[in-house]
Coordinates of N, CA and C in Angstrom, one line a residue:
R135 N 272.6 -55.6 287.5 CA 273.1 -55.1 288.8 C 272.0 -54.8 289.8
K136 N 270.8 -54.2 289.2 CA 269.7 -53.9 290.1 C 269.2 -55.2 290.7
A137 N 269.1 -56.3 289.9 CA 268.6 -57.5 290.4 C 269.5 -58.1 291.5
M138 N 270.8 -57.9 291.3 CA 271.7 -58.4 292.4 C 271.5 -57.6 293.7
Y139 N 271.3 -56.3 293.5 CA 271.1 -55.5 294.7 C 269.8 -55.9 295.4
V140 N 268.7 -56.1 294.7 CA 267.5 -56.5 295.2 C 267.6 -57.9 295.9
T141 N 268.4 -58.8 295.3 CA 268.6 -60.1 295.9 C 269.3 -60.0 297.2
V142 N 270.4 -59.2 297.3 CA 271.2 -59.1 298.5 C 270.3 -58.4 299.6
L143 N 269.6 -57.4 299.2 CA 268.8 -56.7 300.2 C 267.6 -57.5 300.8
S144 N 267.1 -58.4 299.9 CA 266.0 -59.2 300.4 C 266.4 -60.6 301.0
S145 N 267.4 -61.2 300.4 CA 267.7 -62.6 300.8 C 268.4 -62.6 302.2
I146 N 269.4 -61.7 302.4 CA 270.1 -61.7 303.6 C 269.2 -61.5 304.8
P147 N 268.3 -60.5 304.9 CA 267.4 -60.4 306.1 C 266.6 -61.6 306.2
I148 N 266.0 -62.2 305.1 CA 265.2 -63.3 305.2 C 266.0 -64.5 305.8
W149 N 267.2 -64.7 305.3 CA 268.1 -65.8 305.8 C 268.4 -65.6 307.3
A150 N 268.7 -64.3 307.6 CA 269.0 -64.0 309.0 C 267.8 -64.3 309.9
F151 N 266.6 -63.9 309.6 CA 265.5 -64.2 310.4 C 265.2 -65.7 310.4
Y152 N 265.5 -66.4 309.3 CA 265.3 -67.9 309.3 C 266.2 -68.6 310.3
M153 N 267.5 -68.1 310.3 CA 268.4 -68.7 311.2 C 268.1 -68.3 312.6
F154 N 267.5 -67.2 312.8 CA 267.2 -66.7 314.2 C 266.1 -67.5 314.8
I155 N 265.3 -68.3 314.0 CA 264.2 -69.0 314.6 C 264.7 -70.0 315.6
G156 N 265.8 -70.7 315.3 CA 266.4 -71.7 316.3 C 266.7 -71.0 317.6
T157 N 267.3 -69.8 317.6 CA 267.7 -69.1 318.8 C 266.4 -68.7 319.6
S158 N 265.4 -68.3 318.8 CA 264.2 -67.9 319.5 C 263.5 -69.0 320.2
L159 N 263.4 -70.2 319.4 CA 262.8 -71.3 320.0 C 263.5 -71.9 321.2
Y160 N 264.8 -71.8 321.2 CA 265.7 -72.2 322.3 C 265.3 -71.4 323.6
V161 N 265.2 -70.0 323.4 CA 264.9 -69.2 324.5 C 263.5 -69.4 325.0
F162 N 262.6 -69.6 324.0 CA 261.2 -69.8 324.4 C 261.0 -71.0 325.3
F163 N 261.6 -72.1 324.9 CA 261.4 -73.4 325.6 C 262.3 -73.4 326.9
K164 N 263.3 -72.6 327.0 CA 264.0 -72.4 328.2 C 263.1 -71.8 329.3
V165 N 262.3 -70.8 328.8 CA 261.4 -70.1 329.7 C 260.2 -71.0 330.0
F166 N 259.6 -71.6 328.9 CA 258.4 -72.5 329.0 C 258.8 -73.9 328.6
P167 N 259.5 -74.6 329.5 CA 259.9 -76.0 329.1 C 258.8 -77.0 329.1
T168 N 258.9 -78.0 328.2 CA 258.0 -79.1 328.1 C 258.8 -80.4 328.0
N169 N 258.1 -81.5 328.1 CA 258.8 -82.8 328.0 C 259.5 -83.0 326.7
V170 N 258.8 -82.6 325.6 CA 259.3 -82.7 324.3 C 260.6 -81.8 324.1
S171 N 260.5 -80.6 324.5 CA 261.7 -79.7 324.4 C 262.8 -80.2 325.2
G172 N 262.5 -80.8 326.4 CA 263.6 -81.3 327.2 C 264.3 -82.5 326.5
E173 N 263.5 -83.4 325.9 CA 264.1 -84.5 325.2 C 264.9 -84.1 324.0
I174 N 264.5 -83.0 323.4 CA 265.3 -82.5 322.2 C 266.6 -81.9 322.7
L175 N 266.6 -81.2 323.8 CA 267.8 -80.6 324.3 C 268.7 -81.7 324.9
E176 N 268.2 -82.8 325.3 CA 269.0 -83.9 325.8 C 269.5 -84.8 324.7
G177 N 269.0 -84.6 323.5 CA 269.4 -85.4 322.4 C 268.6 -86.7 322.1
T178 N 267.6 -86.9 322.9 CA 266.7 -88.0 322.8 C 265.9 -87.9 321.5
R179 N 265.4 -86.7 321.2 CA 264.7 -86.5 319.9 C 265.6 -85.6 319.0
K180 N 265.3 -85.6 317.7 CA 266.0 -84.8 316.8 C 265.6 -83.3 316.9
A181 N 266.6 -82.5 316.7 CA 266.4 -81.0 316.9 C 265.3 -80.5 315.9
E182 N 265.2 -81.1 314.7 CA 264.3 -80.7 313.7 C 262.9 -80.8 314.1
Q183 N 262.6 -81.6 315.1 CA 261.2 -81.8 315.6 C 260.7 -80.6 316.4
I184 N 261.5 -79.7 316.8 CA 261.1 -78.6 317.7 C 260.2 -77.6 316.9
L185 N 260.5 -77.3 315.7 CA 259.7 -76.3 314.9 C 258.3 -76.9 314.6
P186 N 258.2 -78.1 314.1 CA 256.8 -78.7 313.9 C 256.0 -78.7 315.2
Y187 N 256.7 -79.1 316.3 CA 256.1 -79.2 317.6 C 255.5 -77.8 318.0
F188 N 256.3 -76.8 317.8 CA 255.9 -75.4 318.2 C 254.7 -75.0 317.3
I189 N 254.8 -75.3 316.0 CA 253.7 -74.9 315.1 C 252.4 -75.6 315.4
M190 N 252.4 -76.8 315.7 CA 251.2 -77.6 316.0 C 250.6 -77.3 317.4
N191 N 251.4 -76.9 318.3 CA 250.9 -76.7 319.7 C 250.8 -75.3 320.2
Y192 N 251.4 -74.4 319.5 CA 251.5 -73.0 320.1 C 250.9 -71.9 319.1
L193 N 250.7 -72.3 317.9 CA 250.1 -71.3 316.9 C 248.6 -71.5 316.8
P194 N 247.9 -70.4 316.5 CA 246.4 -70.5 316.3 C 246.2 -71.4 315.0
P195 N 245.0 -72.0 314.9 CA 244.7 -72.9 313.8 C 244.9 -72.3 312.4
G196 N 244.4 -71.1 312.2 CA 244.6 -70.5 310.9 C 246.1 -70.2 310.5
I197 N 246.8 -69.7 311.5 CA 248.2 -69.4 311.3 C 249.0 -70.7 311.1
T198 N 248.6 -71.8 311.8 CA 249.2 -73.1 311.6 C 249.1 -73.6 310.2
G199 N 247.9 -73.5 309.6 CA 247.7 -73.9 308.2 C 248.6 -73.1 307.3
L200 N 248.6 -71.7 307.5 CA 249.4 -70.9 306.6 C 250.9 -71.2 306.7
V201 N 251.4 -71.5 307.9 CA 252.8 -71.8 308.0 C 253.2 -73.1 307.3
I202 N 252.3 -74.1 307.5 CA 252.5 -75.4 306.9 C 252.5 -75.3 305.4
S203 N 251.5 -74.6 304.9 CA 251.4 -74.3 303.4 C 252.6 -73.6 302.9
A204 N 253.1 -72.6 303.6 CA 254.3 -71.9 303.2 C 255.5 -72.8 303.1
A205 N 255.6 -73.7 304.2 CA 256.8 -74.6 304.2 C 256.7 -75.6 303.1
L206 N 255.5 -76.1 302.8 CA 255.4 -77.0 301.6 C 255.7 -76.3 300.3
A207 N 255.2 -75.1 300.2 CA 255.4 -74.4 298.9 C 256.9 -74.1 298.7
A208 N 257.6 -73.7 299.8 CA 259.0 -73.5 299.7 C 259.8 -74.7 299.3
A209 N 259.4 -75.8 299.9 CA 260.1 -77.1 299.6 C 259.8 -77.5 298.2
M210 N 258.6 -77.4 297.7 CA 258.2 -77.7 296.3 C 259.0 -76.8 295.3
S211 N 259.1 -75.5 295.6 CA 259.8 -74.6 294.7 C 261.2 -74.9 294.6
S212 N 261.8 -75.3 295.7 CA 263.3 -75.7 295.6 C 263.5 -77.0 294.9
L213 N 262.6 -78.0 295.2 CA 262.8 -79.3 294.6 C 262.5 -79.3 293.1
D214 N 261.5 -78.6 292.6 CA 261.1 -78.6 291.2 C 262.2 -77.9 290.4
S215 N 262.7 -76.8 290.9 CA 263.8 -76.1 290.2 C 265.0 -76.9 290.1
S216 N 265.4 -77.7 291.2 CA 266.5 -78.6 291.1 C 266.4 -79.7 290.1
I217 N 265.2 -80.3 290.1 CA 264.9 -81.4 289.2 C 264.9 -80.9 287.8
N218 N 264.3 -79.7 287.5 CA 264.3 -79.2 286.2 C 265.7 -78.8 285.7
A219 N 266.6 -78.3 286.6 CA 267.9 -77.9 286.3 C 268.8 -79.2 285.9
I220 N 268.6 -80.2 286.7 CA 269.4 -81.5 286.5 C 268.9 -82.1 285.1
S221 N 267.6 -82.1 284.9 CA 267.1 -82.6 283.6 C 267.7 -81.8 282.4
A222 N 267.6 -80.5 282.5 CA 268.1 -79.7 281.4 C 269.6 -79.9 281.2
V223 N 270.4 -79.9 282.2 CA 271.8 -80.1 282.1 C 272.1 -81.5 281.5
G224 N 271.4 -82.5 282.0 CA 271.6 -83.9 281.5 C 271.3 -84.0 280.1
I225 N 270.3 -83.3 279.6 CA 269.9 -83.4 278.2 C 270.8 -82.6 277.3
V226 N 271.0 -81.3 277.6 CA 271.7 -80.4 276.8 C 273.2 -80.7 276.8
D227 N 273.8 -80.8 277.9 CA 275.3 -80.9 278.0 C 275.8 -82.3 277.9
I228 N 275.0 -83.4 278.2 CA 275.5 -84.7 278.1 C 274.8 -85.6 277.1
Y229 N 273.5 -85.8 277.2 CA 272.8 -86.7 276.3 C 272.8 -86.2 274.9
R230 N 272.3 -85.0 274.7 CA 272.2 -84.5 273.3 C 273.6 -84.2 272.7
R231 N 274.6 -83.8 273.5 CA 275.9 -83.5 272.9 C 276.7 -84.7 272.7
H232 N 276.7 -85.7 273.5 CA 277.6 -86.8 273.5 C 277.0 -88.1 273.2
L233 N 275.8 -88.4 273.6 CA 275.2 -89.7 273.5 C 274.3 -89.9 272.2
V234 N 273.2 -89.1 272.2 CA 272.3 -89.3 271.0 C 272.1 -87.9 270.4
K235 N 272.5 -87.8 269.2 CA 272.5 -86.5 268.5 C 271.4 -86.6 267.4
D236 N 271.0 -85.4 266.9 CA 270.1 -85.2 265.7 C 268.8 -85.9 265.9
Q237 N 268.2 -85.8 267.1 CA 266.8 -86.3 267.3 C 265.9 -85.1 267.5
D238 N 264.6 -85.4 267.3 CA 263.6 -84.3 267.5 C 263.4 -84.0 268.9
D239 N 262.7 -82.8 269.1 CA 262.5 -82.3 270.5 C 261.6 -83.3 271.3
K240 N 260.7 -84.0 270.7 CA 259.8 -84.9 271.4 C 260.7 -86.0 272.1
H241 N 261.7 -86.5 271.4 CA 262.5 -87.5 272.0 C 263.3 -87.0 273.2
Y242 N 263.9 -85.8 273.1 CA 264.6 -85.2 274.2 C 263.7 -84.9 275.4
L243 N 262.5 -84.5 275.1 CA 261.5 -84.2 276.2 C 261.2 -85.5 276.9
K244 N 261.0 -86.6 276.2 CA 260.8 -87.8 276.8 C 261.9 -88.3 277.7
I245 N 263.1 -88.2 277.3 CA 264.3 -88.5 278.1 C 264.4 -87.6 279.3
A246 N 264.1 -86.3 279.1 CA 264.2 -85.4 280.2 C 263.2 -85.7 281.3
K247 N 262.0 -86.2 280.9 CA 261.0 -86.7 281.9 C 261.5 -87.9 282.7
I248 N 262.1 -88.8 281.9 CA 262.7 -90.0 282.6 C 263.8 -89.6 283.6
I249 N 264.6 -88.7 283.2 CA 265.7 -88.2 284.1 C 265.1 -87.5 285.3
A250 N 264.0 -86.8 285.1 CA 263.3 -86.1 286.3 C 262.8 -87.1 287.2
V251 N 262.2 -88.2 286.7 CA 261.6 -89.2 287.6 C 262.8 -89.9 288.4
I252 N 263.9 -90.2 287.7 CA 265.0 -90.9 288.4 C 265.6 -90.0 289.5
V253 N 265.7 -88.7 289.1 CA 266.2 -87.7 290.1 C 265.3 -87.6 291.3
G254 N 264.0 -87.6 291.0 CA 263.0 -87.5 292.1 C 263.1 -88.7 293.1
V255 N 263.3 -89.9 292.5 CA 263.4 -91.1 293.3 C 264.7 -91.0 294.2
I256 N 265.8 -90.5 293.6 CA 267.0 -90.3 294.3 C 266.9 -89.4 295.5
M257 N 266.2 -88.2 295.2 CA 265.9 -87.2 296.2 C 265.1 -87.8 297.4
I258 N 264.1 -88.6 297.1 CA 263.3 -89.2 298.1 C 264.1 -90.2 298.9
S259 N 264.9 -91.0 298.2 CA 265.7 -91.9 298.9 C 266.7 -91.2 299.9
G260 N 267.3 -90.1 299.4 CA 268.2 -89.4 300.2 C 267.6 -88.8 301.4
A261 N 266.3 -88.3 301.2 CA 265.6 -87.7 302.4 C 265.3 -88.8 303.4
I262 N 265.0 -90.0 303.0 CA 264.7 -91.1 303.9 C 266.0 -91.5 304.7
L263 N 267.1 -91.5 304.0 CA 268.4 -91.8 304.6 C 268.8 -90.7 305.6
L264 N 268.5 -89.5 305.3 CA 268.8 -88.4 306.2 C 267.9 -88.4 307.4
A265 N 266.7 -88.8 307.2 CA 265.7 -88.9 308.3 C 266.1 -90.0 309.3
R266 N 266.7 -91.1 308.8 CA 267.0 -92.2 309.6 C 268.4 -92.2 310.2
S267 N 269.2 -91.3 309.6 CA 270.7 -91.3 310.0 C 270.8 -90.5 311.3
E268 N 271.9 -90.8 312.0 CA 272.3 -90.1 313.2 C 273.1 -88.8 312.9
T269 N 272.5 -87.7 313.0 CA 273.1 -86.4 312.7 C 272.9 -85.4 313.8
K270 N 273.7 -84.4 313.9 CA 273.5 -83.4 314.9 C 272.2 -82.6 314.6
T271 N 272.2 -82.0 313.4 CA 271.0 -81.4 312.9 C 271.1 -81.5 311.4
L272 N 269.9 -81.3 310.7 CA 269.9 -81.3 309.2 C 270.7 -80.1 308.7
Q273 N 270.6 -79.0 309.4 CA 271.4 -77.8 309.0 C 272.8 -78.1 309.0
D274 N 273.3 -78.7 310.1 CA 274.7 -79.1 310.2 C 275.1 -80.0 309.1
T275 N 274.3 -81.0 308.8 CA 274.6 -81.9 307.7 C 274.6 -81.2 306.3
A276 N 273.6 -80.3 306.1 CA 273.5 -79.6 304.8 C 274.7 -78.7 304.6
T277 N 275.2 -78.1 305.7 CA 276.4 -77.2 305.6 C 277.6 -78.0 305.2
I278 N 277.8 -79.2 305.9 CA 278.9 -80.0 305.6 C 278.8 -80.6 304.1
L279 N 277.6 -81.0 303.7 CA 277.5 -81.5 302.3 C 277.8 -80.4 301.3
A280 N 277.3 -79.2 301.6 CA 277.5 -78.1 300.7 C 279.0 -77.8 300.6
S281 N 279.7 -77.9 301.7 CA 281.1 -77.6 301.7 C 281.9 -78.7 300.9
L282 N 281.4 -79.9 301.1 CA 282.1 -81.0 300.4 C 281.9 -81.0 298.9
V283 N 280.6 -80.7 298.5 CA 280.3 -80.8 297.1 C 280.6 -79.5 296.3
G284 N 280.4 -78.4 297.0 CA 280.6 -77.1 296.4 C 282.0 -76.5 296.5
G285 N 282.9 -77.2 297.2 CA 284.2 -76.6 297.4 C 284.9 -76.5 296.1
G286 N 285.4 -75.3 295.8 CA 286.2 -75.0 294.6 C 285.4 -74.2 293.5
M287 N 284.1 -74.1 293.7 CA 283.3 -73.3 292.7 C 283.7 -71.8 292.7
L288 N 283.8 -71.3 293.9 CA 284.2 -69.9 294.0 C 285.6 -69.7 293.5
G289 N 286.5 -70.7 293.7 CA 287.8 -70.6 293.2 C 287.9 -70.5 291.7
I290 N 287.1 -71.3 291.0 CA 287.0 -71.2 289.6 C 286.6 -69.8 289.1
Y291 N 285.5 -69.3 289.7 CA 285.1 -67.9 289.4 C 286.1 -66.9 289.6
L292 N 286.9 -67.0 290.7 CA 287.9 -66.0 291.0 C 289.0 -66.0 290.0
I293 N 289.4 -67.3 289.6 CA 290.4 -67.4 288.6 C 290.0 -66.6 287.3
G294 N 288.8 -66.8 286.9 CA 288.3 -66.1 285.7 C 288.1 -64.6 285.8
F295 N 287.7 -64.2 287.1 CA 287.4 -62.8 287.3 C 288.6 -61.9 287.7
L296 N 289.5 -62.5 288.5 CA 290.6 -61.7 289.0 C 291.9 -61.8 288.3
T297 N 292.0 -62.9 287.4 CA 293.3 -63.1 286.7 C 293.0 -63.2 285.2
N298 N 294.1 -63.1 284.4 CA 294.0 -63.3 283.0 C 294.9 -64.5 282.6
K299 N 295.1 -65.4 283.6 CA 296.0 -66.6 283.4 C 295.2 -67.9 283.2
G300 N 294.0 -67.9 283.7 CA 293.3 -69.2 283.7 C 292.9 -69.7 282.3
N301 N 292.9 -71.0 282.2 CA 292.4 -71.7 281.0 C 291.8 -73.0 281.3
E302 N 291.3 -73.7 280.3 CA 290.6 -75.0 280.5 C 291.5 -76.0 281.2
K303 N 292.8 -76.1 280.8 CA 293.7 -77.1 281.3 C 294.0 -76.8 282.8
S304 N 294.2 -75.6 283.1 CA 294.5 -75.2 284.5 C 293.3 -75.4 285.4
V305 N 292.1 -75.1 284.9 CA 290.9 -75.3 285.7 C 290.7 -76.8 286.0
L306 N 290.9 -77.7 285.0 CA 290.8 -79.1 285.2 C 291.8 -79.6 286.2
V307 N 293.0 -79.1 286.2 CA 294.0 -79.5 287.2 C 293.5 -79.1 288.6
G308 N 293.0 -77.9 288.7 CA 292.5 -77.4 290.0 C 291.3 -78.2 290.4
I309 N 290.4 -78.6 289.5 CA 289.2 -79.4 289.9 C 289.6 -80.8 290.5
V310 N 290.6 -81.4 289.7 CA 291.0 -82.7 290.2 C 291.7 -82.6 291.6
T311 N 292.5 -81.6 291.8 CA 293.2 -81.4 293.0 C 292.2 -81.1 294.2
T312 N 291.2 -80.3 293.9 CA 290.1 -80.0 294.9 C 289.3 -81.2 295.2
I313 N 289.0 -82.1 294.2 CA 288.3 -83.3 294.5 C 289.1 -84.2 295.4
A314 N 290.4 -84.3 295.1 CA 291.3 -85.1 295.9 C 291.4 -84.6 297.4
F315 N 291.4 -83.2 297.5 CA 291.4 -82.6 298.8 C 290.1 -83.0 299.6
T316 N 289.0 -82.9 298.9 CA 287.7 -83.2 299.5 C 287.6 -84.6 299.9
G317 N 288.1 -85.5 299.1 CA 288.2 -86.9 299.4 C 289.0 -87.2 300.6
W318 N 290.1 -86.5 300.7 CA 291.0 -86.6 301.9 C 290.3 -86.2 303.2
T319 N 289.5 -85.1 303.1 CA 288.8 -84.7 304.3 C 287.7 -85.7 304.7
I320 N 287.0 -86.3 303.7 CA 286.0 -87.3 304.0 C 286.6 -88.5 304.7
L321 N 287.6 -89.1 304.0 CA 288.2 -90.3 304.5 C 288.8 -90.1 305.9
S322 N 289.4 -88.9 306.2 CA 289.9 -88.6 307.5 C 288.9 -88.5 308.5
K323 N 287.7 -87.9 308.3 CA 286.7 -87.8 309.3 C 286.0 -89.1 309.5
K324 N 286.1 -90.0 308.5 CA 285.5 -91.3 308.7 C 286.4 -92.3 309.4
G325 N 287.6 -91.8 309.8 CA 288.6 -92.6 310.5 C 289.2 -93.7 309.6
M326 N 289.3 -93.4 308.3 CA 289.9 -94.4 307.3 C 291.3 -94.1 307.0
L327 N 291.9 -93.1 307.6 CA 293.3 -92.7 307.4 C 294.1 -92.8 308.7
P328 N 295.4 -93.0 308.6 CA 296.2 -93.0 309.9 C 296.2 -91.6 310.5
N329 N 296.5 -91.5 311.8 CA 296.5 -90.2 312.5 C 297.5 -89.2 311.8
Q330 N 298.5 -89.7 311.2 CA 299.5 -88.8 310.6 C 298.8 -88.0 309.4
L331 N 297.8 -88.6 308.8 CA 297.1 -88.0 307.6 C 295.8 -87.4 308.0
S332 N 295.5 -87.3 309.3 CA 294.2 -86.8 309.7 C 294.0 -85.3 309.4
V333 N 292.8 -84.9 309.2 CA 292.5 -83.5 308.9 C 292.5 -82.7 310.2
P334 N 293.3 -81.6 310.2 CA 293.4 -80.8 311.4 C 292.3 -79.7 311.6
F335 N 291.2 -79.8 310.8 CA 290.1 -78.8 310.9 C 288.8 -79.5 310.7
D336 N 287.7 -78.8 311.0 CA 286.4 -79.4 310.9 C 285.9 -79.3 309.5
L337 N 285.0 -80.2 309.1 CA 284.5 -80.3 307.7 C 283.8 -79.0 307.3
Y338 N 283.4 -78.2 308.3 CA 282.8 -76.9 307.9 C 283.8 -76.0 307.0
Y339 N 285.1 -76.2 307.3 CA 286.1 -75.4 306.6 C 286.5 -76.0 305.3
T340 N 285.9 -77.1 304.9 CA 286.3 -77.7 303.6 C 286.1 -76.8 302.4
S341 N 284.9 -76.2 302.4 CA 284.6 -75.3 301.3 C 285.5 -74.1 301.2
I342 N 285.8 -73.5 302.3 CA 286.7 -72.3 302.3 C 288.1 -72.7 301.9
I343 N 288.7 -73.7 302.5 CA 290.0 -74.2 302.1 C 290.0 -74.7 300.7
G344 N 288.9 -75.4 300.3 CA 288.8 -76.0 298.9 C 288.8 -74.9 297.9
N345 N 288.2 -73.8 298.1 CA 288.2 -72.7 297.2 C 289.6 -72.1 297.1
I346 N 290.3 -72.0 298.2 CA 291.7 -71.5 298.2 C 292.6 -72.4 297.4
V347 N 292.4 -73.8 297.6 CA 293.2 -74.8 296.9 C 292.9 -74.6 295.4
M348 N 291.6 -74.5 295.0 CA 291.2 -74.4 293.6 C 291.9 -73.2 293.0
F349 N 291.8 -72.1 293.6 CA 292.4 -70.8 293.1 C 293.9 -70.9 292.9
M350 N 294.6 -71.3 294.0 CA 296.0 -71.4 293.9 C 296.5 -72.4 292.9
V351 N 296.0 -73.6 292.9 CA 296.4 -74.7 292.0 C 296.1 -74.3 290.6
G352 N 294.9 -73.7 290.4 CA 294.5 -73.3 289.0 C 295.3 -72.2 288.5
Y353 N 295.7 -71.3 289.3 CA 296.5 -70.1 288.9 C 297.9 -70.6 288.5
F354 N 298.6 -71.3 289.4 CA 299.9 -71.8 289.1 C 300.0 -72.8 288.0
A355 N 298.9 -73.6 287.9 CA 298.9 -74.6 286.7 C 298.8 -73.8 285.4
S356 N 298.1 -72.7 285.4 CA 298.0 -71.9 284.2 C 299.4 -71.3 283.8
L357 N 300.2 -71.1 284.7 CA 301.6 -70.6 284.4 C 302.4 -71.7 283.8
L358 N 302.2 -73.0 284.2 CA 302.9 -74.1 283.7 C 302.3 -74.7 282.4
L359 N 301.0 -74.5 282.3 CA 300.3 -75.0 281.1 C 299.6 -73.8 280.4
P360 N 300.3 -72.9 279.8 CA 299.7 -71.7 279.2 C 299.0 -72.1 277.9
D361 N 297.9 -71.4 277.6 CA 297.2 -71.6 276.3 C 297.4 -70.4 275.4
K362 N 298.2 -70.6 274.5 CA 298.6 -69.4 273.6 C 297.4 -68.9 272.8
Q363 N 296.4 -69.8 272.5 CA 295.3 -69.4 271.7 C 294.4 -68.4 272.5
Q364 N 294.4 -68.5 273.8 CA 293.5 -67.7 274.6 C 294.2 -66.4 275.1
Q365 N 295.5 -66.2 274.8 CA 296.1 -65.0 275.2 C 295.6 -63.8 274.5
G366 N 295.3 -62.8 275.2 CA 294.7 -61.6 274.7 C 293.2 -61.6 274.5
K367 N 292.5 -62.8 274.8 CA 291.1 -62.9 274.7 C 290.4 -63.0 276.0
I368 N 291.1 -63.2 277.1 CA 290.5 -63.3 278.4 C 290.2 -62.0 279.0
I369 N 288.9 -61.8 279.4 CA 288.5 -60.6 280.0 C 288.4 -60.8 281.5
S370 N 289.1 -60.0 282.3 CA 289.1 -60.1 283.7 C 289.0 -58.7 284.3
I371 N 289.1 -58.6 285.6 CA 289.1 -57.3 286.2 C 290.3 -56.4 285.8
W372 N 291.4 -57.1 285.4 CA 292.6 -56.4 285.0 C 292.6 -55.9 283.6
T373 N 291.8 -56.6 282.7 CA 291.8 -56.2 281.3 C 290.5 -55.5 280.9
L374 N 289.5 -55.5 281.7 CA 288.2 -54.9 281.3 C 288.3 -53.5 280.9
N375 N 288.9 -52.6 281.8 CA 289.0 -51.2 281.5 C 289.9 -50.9 280.3
H376 N 291.0 -51.7 280.2 CA 291.9 -51.5 279.0 C 291.1 -51.9 277.7
K377 N 290.3 -52.9 277.8 CA 289.6 -53.3 276.6 C 288.6 -52.3 276.2
T378 N 287.9 -51.7 277.2 CA 286.9 -50.7 277.0 C 287.5 -49.4 276.4
D379 N 288.7 -49.0 276.9 CA 289.4 -47.9 276.4 C 289.8 -48.1 275.0
T380 N 290.3 -49.3 274.7 CA 290.7 -49.6 273.3 C 289.6 -49.5 272.3
E381 N 288.5 -50.1 272.7 CA 287.3 -50.1 271.8 C 286.8 -48.6 271.6

């Protein structure tokens, strides 16, 4: 609990200041306009170029080096943790469990390194595609991708935390439904569906609505597909106090 409090108290102000950089740079270059800033505001240049431009041209040499080093360190810390997590999940949950069993740790470490290399190549390829693609901003693209990929995760958590009805079958039904919902939003925004089936909201809301879909479908599916073996074993916000009193 203390770690959660520290995370909330530290990450929210940092994220707020990080997001405030764009507003500050907009105001700064409105007051002190340049050709580069004008081209960015007109859409000729990508918006992501404004921060490197400001760092290279307006900060003192020593501060410039520190900011660039900090940006590289932040990028490396995020990338290596993601690569490590994907390798660990790929080995423990997929390769070792379902594909190749009863091997020594040296074998699994070798395969984990191979997975890390493949993931690294995929990340580099994705970065190149994003750099060359026509997008509003990378932040806009990242928000949409997070909404599309992460939609439903909070719904799964809420089913397990707020109810005592969820089970494996109902969650799977909810996941399939949420994936179908996400696919519908993507196809609609790509103009691959008729107007009658078009999405009436922006892709930003895919994550929010996807979590609602996940929770509702998962909950009602658990009523239709109950798991008798799990009855009385599920710990939720409704059963935690009762379980503690009984013990």
